[in-house]
Amino acid sequence: MLKIYNTLTRKTEEFQTLEPNLVKMYVCGVTVYNDAHVGHAMSAIVFDIIRRYLEYRGYKVKHVMNYTDVDDKIINRAKQLNEDPLKLSARYIADYAADLKSLNVLPATSNPQVSTTMPLIIQFIEGLIQKRHAYAASNGDVYFSVTSDDDYGRLSGRKLDDMQAGARIEVDEAKTHPMDFALWKAAKEGEISWDSPWGKGRPGWHIECSAMNLAELGEQIDIHGGGNDLIFPHHENEIAQSECYTGKDFSHYWIHNGMLQLGGEKMSKSLGNIISIKEFLSKRSSDIMRMLVLNGTYRAPLLFNDDTLDAAEKNVERLKSALKPASASASGLATDAFSVLDSTRVTAQTNFTEAMDSDFNTAGAVAALFELVKAINTARDNGATNAQLEPVQKVFRELAGVLGLKLEDKKGSSEDEAQVEALIAERTQARKDKNWKRSDEIRDQLKELGVTIEDSKDGTTWKWG
RNA sequence: GGCGUCGUGGCCAAGUGGUAAGGCAAGGGUCUGCAAAACCCUCAUUCACGGGUUCAAAUCCCGUCGACGCCUCCA
């Protein structure tokens, strides 16, 4: 039985879908105006793992991830670059999609955008006004009235009275209540805008997600996700809008990932302590980023530094060791040794599922993978044949795949590989001649080419990296 | 100040009432010309601190201290 921690109730609850075997999951995407960073990668990977696991458990998953392509920051940046805002955002949408692909994040089932959801957004706002949950203000903006929603604050656990005390923002006088938030913003001179019953303007940040949810998944969804920095105000406001509009409970489960920490602080655009996904991937593999996430708890802060990354890299290498074939001289495993291997295949699978079932305990799931690694490697050392190893390796690969790990070795060009093979042939001869000096020279040379070699009774194997 | 998450060995970290998973690092060993990898062994009488409940607590309750996030755009 899968259990999920639900931010809404602050409890771990049994997972039950609205419709049998179907999961409707909406995850807040990014605002596209510059390069995405590894904090975004963490979030994307967390929900990719959740999606992959739900599918592994037999659910069909409708996974929606939006792109915010209409926004103040996009407009400002477009102005700086003297570029059309929608062209700018289109560029970064393509860019982010490419980042996700290189991180081995499965594409969402759909990726709605604000700019193409405009009629529904306007219809949504009109509905809220009709139901007296929103009002058109004197300045041309439309605001959501927080006092019209009795439940306002239930996700973040805040009370309107508490919030006013700490509010430092200058309150727009057009608002009835200081916490009222914009559903529609009147266009300033020269800004990109859309026609609406309230004049030219564009949507506020929160309404887009309510509208896109409705368009893509309907009035009620199973899972709504995002970073925990979105709990307030974004998700709080989304709930308010959607539930006031439909009169129904919006999302059953709310899942929030913790923040990636760089030097003890959250990595964020406004703090400027950013490492972009591209920058990361130029130095380390996507598996390393993913392993970093897997080693931690998705809800907790994730430490991103050389130590944690080095450990993640070692973990990935260790996992890969299980995929090596039997040694050439393998003579087969004795019956009792084989039954040990085979029973580990079963128990590891069970442990994996139990870990993932308890609120996506990926660290526990990885531990189950390491059980398999040890069993496979021990079996290989004891002479297991490929026929004996492969069924276990197949399970291992499948489970690693559920976590989205590729476990691929780096590849070089065929010319480079030919060169490496030639050097290794020469070294093999040198070793036969017991010319250790030459043999070690070649090893050093290969190392400089980025090749690691391993000698065994059956010959020399090598890999990039 | 308010809301929330959390504090487990040198590091990352699992574990929510029955006596501390896993990985990294470290030390010893097997194998090897050496190295690397793999394998074997060692590595927390103890879970921020102080009280309490219980036959029994890292796990429940109260308090203290500390960290992080949110309260303003943010994954």
PDB file of C-alpha atoms in Angstrom, chain A residues 48-232:
ATOM      1  CA  ASP A  48       9.907  12.151 -12.398  1.00  0.00           C
ATOM      2  CA  ILE A  49      10.701   9.456  -9.854  1.00  0.00           C
ATOM      3  CA  ILE A  50       7.210   9.708  -8.392  1.00  0.00           C
ATOM      4  CA  ARG A  51       5.701   9.424 -11.846  1.00  0.00           C
ATOM      5  CA  ARG A  52       7.924   6.490 -12.805  1.00  0.00           C
ATOM      6  CA  TYR A  53       7.096   4.690  -9.570  1.00  0.00           C
ATOM      7  CA  LEU A  54       3.355   5.218  -9.987  1.00  0.00           C
ATOM      8  CA  GLU A  55       3.650   3.737 -13.454  1.00  0.00           C
ATOM      9  CA  TYR A  56       5.695   0.851 -12.084  1.00  0.00           C
ATOM     10  CA  ARG A  57       2.860   0.253  -9.616  1.00  0.00           C
ATOM     11  CA  GLY A  58       0.508  -0.065 -12.566  1.00  0.00           C
ATOM     12  CA  TYR A  59      -1.124   3.350 -12.682  1.00  0.00           C
ATOM     13  CA  LYS A  60      -1.643   5.293 -15.826  1.00  0.00           C
ATOM     14  CA  VAL A  61      -0.320   8.760 -15.066  1.00  0.00           C
ATOM     15  CA  LYS A  62      -1.514  11.954 -16.634  1.00  0.00           C
ATOM     16  CA  HIS A  63       1.389  14.199 -15.791  1.00  0.00           C
ATOM     17  CA  VAL A  64       0.908  17.873 -16.523  1.00  0.00           C
ATOM     18  CA  MET A  65       3.715  20.374 -16.180  1.00  0.00           C
ATOM     19  CA  ASN A  66       3.028  23.946 -17.134  1.00  0.00           C
ATOM     20  CA  TYR A  67       5.247  26.654 -18.499  1.00  0.00           C
ATOM     21  CA  THR A  68       4.704  30.165 -17.216  1.00  0.00           C
ATOM     22  CA  ASP A  69       5.390  32.148 -20.345  1.00  0.00           C
ATOM     23  CA  VAL A  70       3.613  35.383 -19.404  1.00  0.00           C
ATOM     24  CA  ASP A  71       5.116  37.126 -16.413  1.00  0.00           C
ATOM     25  CA  ASP A  72       6.769  40.341 -15.192  1.00  0.00           C
ATOM     26  CA  LYS A  73      10.248  38.880 -15.260  1.00  0.00           C
ATOM     27  CA  ILE A  74       9.833  37.654 -18.798  1.00  0.00           C
ATOM     28  CA  ILE A  75       8.590  41.050 -19.876  1.00  0.00           C
ATOM     29  CA  ASN A  76      11.528  42.783 -18.206  1.00  0.00           C
ATOM     30  CA  ARG A  77      14.068  40.457 -19.670  1.00  0.00           C
ATOM     31  CA  ALA A  78      12.527  40.739 -23.111  1.00  0.00           C
ATOM     32  CA  LYS A  79      12.758  44.489 -22.810  1.00  0.00           C
ATOM     33  CA  GLN A  80      16.447  44.244 -21.906  1.00  0.00           C
ATOM     34  CA  LEU A  81      17.148  42.008 -24.881  1.00  0.00           C
ATOM     35  CA  ASN A  82      14.797  43.951 -27.105  1.00  0.00           C
ATOM     36  CA  GLU A  83      13.043  40.716 -27.980  1.00  0.00           C
ATOM     37  CA  ASP A  84       9.407  39.721 -28.207  1.00  0.00           C
ATOM     38  CA  PRO A  85       8.432  38.231 -24.803  1.00  0.00           C
ATOM     39  CA  LEU A  86       6.715  35.208 -26.289  1.00  0.00           C
ATOM     40  CA  LYS A  87       9.677  34.501 -28.534  1.00  0.00           C
ATOM     41  CA  LEU A  88      11.962  34.745 -25.547  1.00  0.00           C
ATOM     42  CA  SER A  89       9.852  32.355 -23.521  1.00  0.00           C
ATOM     43  CA  ALA A  90       9.533  29.966 -26.465  1.00  0.00           C
ATOM     44  CA  ARG A  91      13.305  29.852 -26.632  1.00  0.00           C
ATOM     45  CA  TYR A  92      13.616  28.999 -22.962  1.00  0.00           C
ATOM     46  CA  ILE A  93      10.826  26.454 -23.122  1.00  0.00           C
ATOM     47  CA  ALA A  94      12.749  24.551 -25.775  1.00  0.00           C
ATOM     48  CA  ASP A  95      15.840  24.994 -23.667  1.00  0.00           C
ATOM     49  CA  TYR A  96      14.276  23.635 -20.503  1.00  0.00           C
ATOM     50  CA  ALA A  97      12.768  20.683 -22.360  1.00  0.00           C
ATOM     51  CA  ALA A  98      16.264  19.854 -23.576  1.00  0.00           C
ATOM     52  CA  ASP A  99      17.639  20.138 -20.039  1.00  0.00           C
ATOM     53  CA  LEU A 100      14.999  17.749 -18.767  1.00  0.00           C
ATOM     54  CA  LYS A 101      15.761  15.297 -21.513  1.00  0.00           C
ATOM     55  CA  SER A 102      19.431  15.304 -20.673  1.00  0.00           C
ATOM     56  CA  LEU A 103      18.497  14.697 -17.041  1.00  0.00           C
ATOM     57  CA  ASN A 104      16.535  11.632 -18.174  1.00  0.00           C
ATOM     58  CA  VAL A 105      13.294  13.190 -16.960  1.00  0.00           C
ATOM     59  CA  LEU A 106      10.368  11.722 -18.859  1.00  0.00           C
ATOM     60  CA  PRO A 107       8.399  14.341 -20.788  1.00  0.00           C
ATOM     61  CA  ALA A 108       5.127  15.257 -19.107  1.00  0.00           C
ATOM     62  CA  THR A 109       1.975  14.067 -20.792  1.00  0.00           C
ATOM     63  CA  SER A 110       1.226  17.681 -21.565  1.00  0.00           C
ATOM     64  CA  ASN A 111       2.881  21.059 -21.145  1.00  0.00           C
ATOM     65  CA  PRO A 112       0.274  23.804 -21.218  1.00  0.00           C
ATOM     66  CA  GLN A 113       1.276  27.447 -21.434  1.00  0.00           C
ATOM     67  CA  VAL A 114      -0.352  30.573 -20.126  1.00  0.00           C
ATOM     68  CA  SER A 115      -0.354  32.308 -23.482  1.00  0.00           C
ATOM     69  CA  THR A 116      -2.459  29.568 -25.049  1.00  0.00           C
ATOM     70  CA  THR A 117      -4.897  29.195 -22.138  1.00  0.00           C
ATOM     71  CA  MET A 118      -6.090  32.792 -22.184  1.00  0.00           C
ATOM     72  CA  PRO A 119      -9.805  32.275 -23.010  1.00  0.00           C
ATOM     73  CA  LEU A 120     -10.236  29.808 -20.170  1.00  0.00           C
ATOM     74  CA  ILE A 121      -8.345  32.034 -17.749  1.00  0.00           C
ATOM     75  CA  ILE A 122     -10.681  34.910 -18.535  1.00  0.00           C
ATOM     76  CA  GLN A 123     -13.707  32.657 -18.219  1.00  0.00           C
ATOM     77  CA  PHE A 124     -12.369  31.453 -14.872  1.00  0.00           C
ATOM     78  CA  ILE A 125     -11.991  34.999 -13.565  1.00  0.00           C
ATOM     79  CA  GLU A 126     -15.467  35.920 -14.766  1.00  0.00           C
ATOM     80  CA  GLY A 127     -16.840  32.957 -12.880  1.00  0.00           C
ATOM     81  CA  LEU A 128     -15.113  34.033  -9.707  1.00  0.00           C
ATOM     82  CA  ILE A 129     -16.486  37.539 -10.044  1.00  0.00           C
ATOM     83  CA  GLN A 130     -19.981  36.168 -10.561  1.00  0.00           C
ATOM     84  CA  LYS A 131     -19.673  34.129  -7.416  1.00  0.00           C
ATOM     85  CA  ARG A 132     -18.442  37.208  -5.570  1.00  0.00           C
ATOM     86  CA  HIS A 133     -15.049  35.719  -4.867  1.00  0.00           C
ATOM     87  CA  ALA A 134     -13.368  38.366  -6.970  1.00  0.00           C
ATOM     88  CA  TYR A 135     -13.850  41.981  -7.895  1.00  0.00           C
ATOM     89  CA  ALA A 136     -12.675  44.388 -10.562  1.00  0.00           C
ATOM     90  CA  ALA A 137     -10.845  47.247  -8.856  1.00  0.00           C
ATOM     91  CA  SER A 138     -10.629  50.881  -9.763  1.00  0.00           C
ATOM     92  CA  ASN A 139      -7.101  50.514 -11.165  1.00  0.00           C
ATOM     93  CA  GLY A 140      -8.167  48.016 -13.824  1.00  0.00           C
ATOM     94  CA  ASP A 141      -6.867  44.978 -11.923  1.00  0.00           C
ATOM     95  CA  VAL A 142      -9.070  42.111 -10.802  1.00  0.00           C
ATOM     96  CA  TYR A 143      -8.452  40.740  -7.349  1.00  0.00           C
ATOM     97  CA  PHE A 144      -9.399  37.585  -5.546  1.00  0.00           C
ATOM     98  CA  SER A 145     -11.107  38.342  -2.265  1.00  0.00           C
ATOM     99  CA  VAL A 146      -9.441  36.218   0.401  1.00  0.00           C
ATOM    100  CA  THR A 147     -12.101  36.938   2.988  1.00  0.00           C
ATOM    101  CA  SER A 148     -14.705  35.409   0.678  1.00  0.00           C
ATOM    102  CA  ASP A 149     -13.051  32.022   1.167  1.00  0.00           C
ATOM    103  CA  ASP A 150     -13.610  30.543   4.607  1.00  0.00           C
ATOM    104  CA  ASP A 151     -10.882  27.985   4.078  1.00  0.00           C
ATOM    105  CA  TYR A 152      -8.233  30.435   2.979  1.00  0.00           C
ATOM    106  CA  GLY A 153      -4.901  29.530   4.554  1.00  0.00           C
ATOM    107  CA  ARG A 154      -5.552  25.853   5.160  1.00  0.00           C
ATOM    108  CA  LEU A 155      -2.658  24.544   3.066  1.00  0.00           C
ATOM    109  CA  SER A 156       0.017  26.746   4.588  1.00  0.00           C
ATOM    110  CA  GLY A 157      -1.580  26.775   8.018  1.00  0.00           C
ATOM    111  CA  ARG A 158      -1.806  30.531   8.158  1.00  0.00           C
ATOM    112  CA  LYS A 159      -4.476  32.795   9.442  1.00  0.00           C
ATOM    113  CA  LEU A 160      -5.231  36.051   7.697  1.00  0.00           C
ATOM    114  CA  ASP A 161      -4.766  37.938  10.947  1.00  0.00           C
ATOM    115  CA  ASP A 162      -1.276  36.507  11.488  1.00  0.00           C
ATOM    116  CA  MET A 163      -0.221  37.331   7.987  1.00  0.00           C
ATOM    117  CA  GLN A 164      -1.196  40.951   8.137  1.00  0.00           C
ATOM    118  CA  ALA A 165       1.080  41.464  11.089  1.00  0.00           C
ATOM    119  CA  GLY A 166       4.140  40.414   9.112  1.00  0.00           C
ATOM    120  CA  ALA A 167       3.191  41.879   5.778  1.00  0.00           C
ATOM    121  CA  ARG A 168       5.849  44.266   4.592  1.00  0.00           C
ATOM    122  CA  ILE A 169       4.634  44.749   1.092  1.00  0.00           C
ATOM    123  CA  GLU A 170       3.128  48.080   0.277  1.00  0.00           C
ATOM    124  CA  VAL A 171      -0.545  47.457  -0.049  1.00  0.00           C
ATOM    125  CA  ASP A 172      -2.266  48.608  -3.153  1.00  0.00           C
ATOM    126  CA  GLU A 173      -5.114  50.855  -2.103  1.00  0.00           C
ATOM    127  CA  ALA A 174      -7.356  49.361  -4.733  1.00  0.00           C
ATOM    128  CA  LYS A 175      -7.477  46.154  -2.754  1.00  0.00           C
ATOM    129  CA  THR A 176     -10.310  45.542  -0.332  1.00  0.00           C
ATOM    130  CA  HIS A 177      -8.134  43.358   1.867  1.00  0.00           C
ATOM    131  CA  PRO A 178      -4.331  43.618   1.936  1.00  0.00           C
ATOM    132  CA  MET A 179      -3.926  39.918   1.200  1.00  0.00           C
ATOM    133  CA  ASP A 180      -6.158  39.965  -1.855  1.00  0.00           C
ATOM    134  CA  PHE A 181      -4.150  38.909  -4.871  1.00  0.00           C
ATOM    135  CA  ALA A 182      -4.325  39.750  -8.547  1.00  0.00           C
ATOM    136  CA  LEU A 183      -6.192  37.537 -10.959  1.00  0.00           C
ATOM    137  CA  TRP A 184      -5.815  39.997 -13.786  1.00  0.00           C
ATOM    138  CA  LYS A 185      -3.325  42.818 -14.121  1.00  0.00           C
ATOM    139  CA  ALA A 186      -4.088  45.826 -16.271  1.00  0.00           C
ATOM    140  CA  ALA A 187      -1.470  46.339 -18.977  1.00  0.00           C
ATOM    141  CA  LYS A 188       1.059  49.112 -18.628  1.00  0.00           C
ATOM    142  CA  GLU A 189       2.016  51.194 -21.632  1.00  0.00           C
ATOM    143  CA  GLY A 190       3.646  49.108 -24.352  1.00  0.00           C
ATOM    144  CA  GLU A 191       3.343  45.818 -22.513  1.00  0.00           C
ATOM    145  CA  ILE A 192       2.200  42.581 -24.067  1.00  0.00           C
ATOM    146  CA  SER A 193      -1.496  42.229 -23.336  1.00  0.00           C
ATOM    147  CA  TRP A 194      -4.706  40.401 -24.089  1.00  0.00           C
ATOM    148  CA  ASP A 195      -8.221  41.758 -24.403  1.00  0.00           C
ATOM    149  CA  SER A 196     -10.572  41.040 -21.550  1.00  0.00           C
ATOM    150  CA  PRO A 197     -13.839  42.311 -20.065  1.00  0.00           C
ATOM    151  CA  TRP A 198     -11.653  44.461 -17.782  1.00  0.00           C
ATOM    152  CA  GLY A 199      -9.592  45.943 -20.567  1.00  0.00           C
ATOM    153  CA  LYS A 200      -6.196  45.007 -21.899  1.00  0.00           C
ATOM    154  CA  GLY A 201      -4.042  43.084 -19.486  1.00  0.00           C
ATOM    155  CA  ARG A 202      -2.614  39.738 -18.493  1.00  0.00           C
ATOM    156  CA  PRO A 203      -3.290  37.104 -15.866  1.00  0.00           C
ATOM    157  CA  GLY A 204      -1.834  37.079 -12.391  1.00  0.00           C
ATOM    158  CA  TRP A 205       0.535  34.288 -11.527  1.00  0.00           C
ATOM    159  CA  HIS A 206      -1.769  31.941  -9.642  1.00  0.00           C
ATOM    160  CA  ILE A 207      -4.823  31.851 -11.862  1.00  0.00           C
ATOM    161  CA  GLU A 208      -2.958  30.242 -14.741  1.00  0.00           C
ATOM    162  CA  CYS A 209      -2.377  27.014 -12.801  1.00  0.00           C
ATOM    163  CA  SER A 210      -6.008  26.801 -11.716  1.00  0.00           C
ATOM    164  CA  ALA A 211      -7.130  27.274 -15.301  1.00  0.00           C
ATOM    165  CA  MET A 212      -4.612  24.886 -16.817  1.00  0.00           C
ATOM    166  CA  ASN A 213      -5.503  22.252 -14.257  1.00  0.00           C
ATOM    167  CA  LEU A 214      -9.132  22.565 -15.195  1.00  0.00           C
ATOM    168  CA  ALA A 215      -8.338  22.434 -18.889  1.00  0.00           C
ATOM    169  CA  GLU A 216      -5.997  19.474 -18.728  1.00  0.00           C
ATOM    170  CA  LEU A 217      -7.232  17.355 -15.828  1.00  0.00           C
ATOM    171  CA  GLY A 218     -10.676  18.572 -14.823  1.00  0.00           C
ATOM    172  CA  GLU A 219     -12.105  19.907 -11.595  1.00  0.00           C
ATOM    173  CA  GLN A 220     -10.459  17.446  -9.263  1.00  0.00           C
ATOM    174  CA  ILE A 221      -6.989  15.975  -9.375  1.00  0.00           C
ATOM    175  CA  ASP A 222      -5.059  13.390  -7.399  1.00  0.00           C
ATOM    176  CA  ILE A 223      -1.683  14.999  -6.920  1.00  0.00           C
ATOM    177  CA  HIS A 224      -0.481  18.540  -7.052  1.00  0.00           C
ATOM    178  CA  GLY A 225       3.244  19.058  -6.716  1.00  0.00           C
ATOM    179  CA  GLY A 226       6.001  21.602  -6.659  1.00  0.00           C
ATOM    180  CA  GLY A 227       8.759  23.029  -4.525  1.00  0.00           C
ATOM    181  CA  ASN A 228       7.891  23.803  -0.917  1.00  0.00           C
ATOM    182  CA  ASP A 229       8.610  27.444  -1.574  1.00  0.00           C
ATOM    183  CA  LEU A 230       5.384  27.447  -3.573  1.00  0.00           C
ATOM    184  CA  ILE A 231       3.167  26.435  -0.667  1.00  0.00           C
ATOM    185  CA  PHE A 232       2.518  30.045   0.095  1.00  0.00           C
TER     186      PHE A 232
END
